C-alpha cells in the first residue's frame, strides 16, 4: 500500500548516475538503506529537472519495498505546514505529532516554503526533534540554491545537531547525451533507436535540462510513429530553432508542450 504514493519507475536502479551527481546518488542510497543513517535528515537541493523528485521517490520506493510494514508519509512542505497550523489552531497539535512519530520515513518537498516563517519554523523544528528521537528518517528537497535556504538549514542543524545537505546539479552535455542514449537503448524494442546525431542536437540546445530533453525524445518517438522515419539532422535542427523563436522568454516545459505537436513536425518534414 505505501509504495502506491511513489512513481514505480523512480527507483535507484532506474536513476542513471553520472559523475556530476554520483556523490549525491550514493548518499541517497546510503540514507535509504540504513534504518539509522549517519546523517538524518538529508536535504537535496538544486534547480528543477535535475533528479530531486526521482531520488525522493527512489528513497520512498526502497523503504516501502524493504520493510515488512512500512509507514511512510510524503507531502509538499506547504501542505504539511498547513496541516500543522490547523492542528495548532484547533488545539490538536498533540494528535498531529503522534500521527508522524510512528512513521518510518517522512519525505517533504519544497522545504524553502518555511524560510522566513519564524513561528512555523519553531513548531516545525520541534516536530523534527520528536521524529528524530523516534528514529524517523526525514528526506527533504529544495528547488532553491543552498544560499537561499542557508539560514533555515543552519538553524535546523543547530537545533538537531545533525543533517546533510547534498547538491544536484545540471548534467554536462556529455552526461546528458549518455543518459538519453541509455534511455533510448532501453526503450527501443518497438522502433529503431533515435539516431545519435539527433540526440546530440538536443543536448546542444541552450539551457537544456533533462526534463526538456526528455520531452524532445518523446516527440521524436511520436514523429517516428506518425511518419515511419526520423528527421534528418538538418530538419531536426530547423525544428528546434523554430521552437526557440515561437516560445519567447524563459520557456517552461509545459509551454513547449502546448506549442508543439507531432503532426506539426510531420508537416514540417514534408515541407523540408
C-alpha atoms as one frame of an Amber mdcrd trajectory, in Angstrom:
protein
   0.000   0.000   0.000   2.594   2.682   0.962   4.518   2.423  -2.303   1.394
   3.498  -4.196   2.314   7.099  -3.368   5.587   6.807  -5.297   6.210   6.603
  -9.039   7.126   2.946  -9.714   9.749   3.839 -12.313  11.526   6.266  -9.976
  13.911   3.791  -8.369  17.636   3.790  -7.675  18.067   1.174 -10.406  16.471
   3.495 -12.983  18.445   6.567 -11.940  21.405   6.950 -14.266  24.226   8.135
 -12.047  26.721  10.437 -13.782  29.911  11.969 -12.338  28.227  15.319 -11.641
  25.728  13.769  -9.219  27.286  10.438  -8.244  28.176  11.525  -4.716  24.611
  12.713  -4.052  23.217   9.492  -5.507  25.451   7.420  -3.227  24.372   9.444
  -0.175  20.696   8.858  -1.029  21.251   5.106  -1.368  23.050   5.052   1.979
  20.261   7.079   3.604  17.571   4.725   2.283  19.459   1.529   3.104  20.171
   2.031   6.804  17.474   2.248   9.474  19.640   4.763  11.340  21.685   6.587
   8.670  24.758   8.548   9.704  23.101  11.780   8.552  19.438  12.442   9.219
  17.711  14.469   7.865  19.071  14.593   4.325  18.436  17.647   2.139  18.591
  17.549  -1.668  18.871  20.957  -3.284  19.241  22.194  -6.837  17.329  23.639
  -9.802  14.326  21.965 -11.394  14.723  18.891 -13.616  17.970  17.589 -12.102
  16.564  14.464 -10.407  15.403  15.573  -6.938  11.907  14.116  -7.381  13.329
  10.890  -8.795  15.637  10.414  -5.812  12.941  11.282  -3.260  10.662   8.663
  -4.816  13.579   6.216  -5.060  14.156   6.582  -1.319  10.445   6.031  -0.710
  10.252   3.032  -3.034  13.289   1.423  -1.415  11.950   1.791   2.124   8.443
   0.705   1.073   9.772  -2.463  -0.558  12.372  -3.379   2.048  10.294  -3.168
   5.232   7.586  -5.608   6.210   5.064  -2.978   7.334   6.436   0.394   6.254
   4.783   3.603   7.339   5.742   6.418   5.003   4.450   9.941   4.535   5.233
  12.191   1.588   3.942  15.743   1.184   4.698  19.205  -0.060   6.097  21.269
   2.814   3.336  23.840   2.329   0.670  21.134   2.802   2.476  19.689   5.820
   2.730  23.113   7.468  -0.898  23.973   6.680  -1.971  20.767   8.437   0.316
  21.596  11.355  -1.041  25.157  11.711  -4.637  23.957  11.531  -3.908  21.416
  14.272  -2.390  24.210  16.342  -5.495  26.375  15.934  -7.797  23.537  16.900
  -5.582  22.597  19.858  -4.940  19.169  18.376  -1.215  19.536  17.898  -0.565
  16.511  20.070  -2.507  14.309  17.667  -0.607  15.802  14.749   2.732  14.972
  16.385   1.568  11.487  17.315   0.482  10.899  13.728   4.008  11.333  12.398
   6.104   9.991  15.284   5.219   6.393  14.329   6.340   6.698  10.715   9.500
   5.084   9.351  10.067   7.817   6.793   8.862  11.372   6.185   9.553  12.988
   2.786   8.955  16.712   2.335   9.452  18.564  -0.937   9.904  22.334  -1.394
  11.331  22.903   2.080  12.082  26.510   1.080   8.421  27.256   1.867   9.349
  27.520   5.567  12.051  30.167   5.042  11.163  33.411   6.808   8.156  31.968
   8.669   9.546  32.088  12.189   6.507  30.756  14.102   6.110  27.917  11.633
   9.828  27.138  11.851   9.720  26.830  15.639   6.972  24.228  15.592   8.490
  22.610  12.504  11.797  22.026  14.299  10.087  20.839  17.478   8.252  18.169
  15.482  11.517  17.200  13.785  13.115  16.700  17.213  10.290  14.353  18.194
  10.526  12.415  14.920  14.297  12.041  15.060  14.161  10.908  18.692  11.834
   8.159  17.441  14.344   7.304  14.688  12.091   8.525  11.889  14.107   9.165
   8.724  13.455  12.562   7.109  14.254  13.371   3.464  13.895  16.978   2.306
  14.231  18.741  -1.040  14.503  22.341  -2.165  14.448  23.844  -5.644  16.224
  26.938  -4.337  20.014  27.347  -4.099  21.516  26.460  -0.731  22.415  30.136
  -0.144  18.694  30.990  -0.243  17.794  28.435   2.420  21.072  28.541   4.369
  19.580  30.341   7.411  16.878  27.664   7.649  19.334  24.796   7.220  21.810
  26.209   9.734  19.022  26.645  12.268  17.886  23.085  11.606  21.405  21.755
  12.142  21.977  23.839  15.284  18.730  22.611  16.844  19.074  18.994  15.800
  22.857  18.697  15.790  22.909  16.713  12.556  21.856  16.660   8.923  23.423
  16.515   5.475  22.830  18.868   2.540  23.764  17.434  -0.859  23.521  19.233
  -4.214  22.056  18.075  -7.502  23.422  19.949 -10.478  22.726  20.245 -14.174
  24.390  17.496 -16.198  27.124  18.340 -18.629  26.361  17.963 -22.327  28.325
  14.717 -22.417  26.495  13.318 -19.375  23.091  14.270 -20.765  23.948  12.537
 -24.033  24.907   9.406 -22.102  21.626   9.431 -20.140  19.432   9.957 -23.211
  21.296   7.328 -25.225  20.924   4.847 -22.393  17.192   5.515 -22.167  16.893
   5.171 -25.913  18.626   1.778 -25.858  16.335   0.551 -23.073  13.131   1.574
 -24.861  13.857   0.705 -28.480  12.019  -2.623 -28.688   9.250  -1.317 -30.962
  11.158   1.169 -33.113  14.729   1.852 -34.241  16.879   3.762 -31.710  16.884
   7.526 -32.150  19.989   8.450 -34.186  22.878   9.729 -32.097  23.225  12.916
 -34.140  19.644  13.934 -33.214  20.281  13.270 -29.520  23.443  15.335 -29.763
  21.496  18.282 -31.185  19.086  18.089 -28.247  21.982  18.133 -25.778  23.463
  21.188 -27.501  20.283  23.243 -27.060  20.940  26.419 -24.999  19.804  25.996
 -21.399  18.542  22.454 -21.978  17.685  20.431 -18.884  16.770  16.769 -18.554
  13.004  17.346 -18.489  13.005  19.352 -21.715  15.451  16.917 -23.316  13.200
  14.003 -22.400  10.277  15.879 -23.944  12.210  16.207 -27.202  12.940  12.475
 -27.157   9.245  11.724 -26.701   8.434  13.964 -29.669  10.977  12.168 -31.812
   9.341   8.870 -30.891   5.904  10.284 -31.736   7.270  11.568 -35.030   8.583
   8.142 -35.961   5.231   6.575 -35.052   3.394   9.114 -37.198   5.669   9.174
 -40.244   7.705   5.970 -40.091  11.015   7.814 -40.059  13.172  10.145 -38.037
  14.035  13.612 -39.350  17.444  14.362 -40.751  19.876  16.378 -38.642  19.102
  19.468 -40.727  15.339  19.064 -40.357  15.604  18.465 -36.616  17.914  21.475
 -36.119  15.467  23.679 -38.050  12.583  22.428 -35.927  14.437  23.087 -32.644
  15.252  26.557 -33.913  11.586  27.197 -34.767  10.609  26.248 -31.207  13.048
  28.796 -29.771  11.615  31.528 -31.983   7.980  30.669 -31.249   8.440  30.483
 -27.459   9.961  33.819 -26.392  11.319  34.442 -22.917  12.002  31.894 -20.213
  10.343  28.776 -21.627   8.911  26.097 -19.403   8.271  22.525 -20.416   4.519
  22.999 -20.257   4.692  25.944 -22.660   6.763  23.900 -25.067   4.293  21.037
 -24.794   1.413  23.309 -25.741   3.346  24.875 -28.596   4.413  21.754 -30.475
   2.509  18.714 -31.705   3.760  15.649 -33.648   1.532  16.491 -36.623   3.275
  19.884 -36.893   6.639  18.131 -37.149   5.291  15.801 -39.826   4.082  18.810
 -41.803   7.462  20.439 -41.320   9.239  17.364 -42.694   7.025  17.316 -45.749
   7.999  20.907 -46.456  11.717  20.249 -46.000
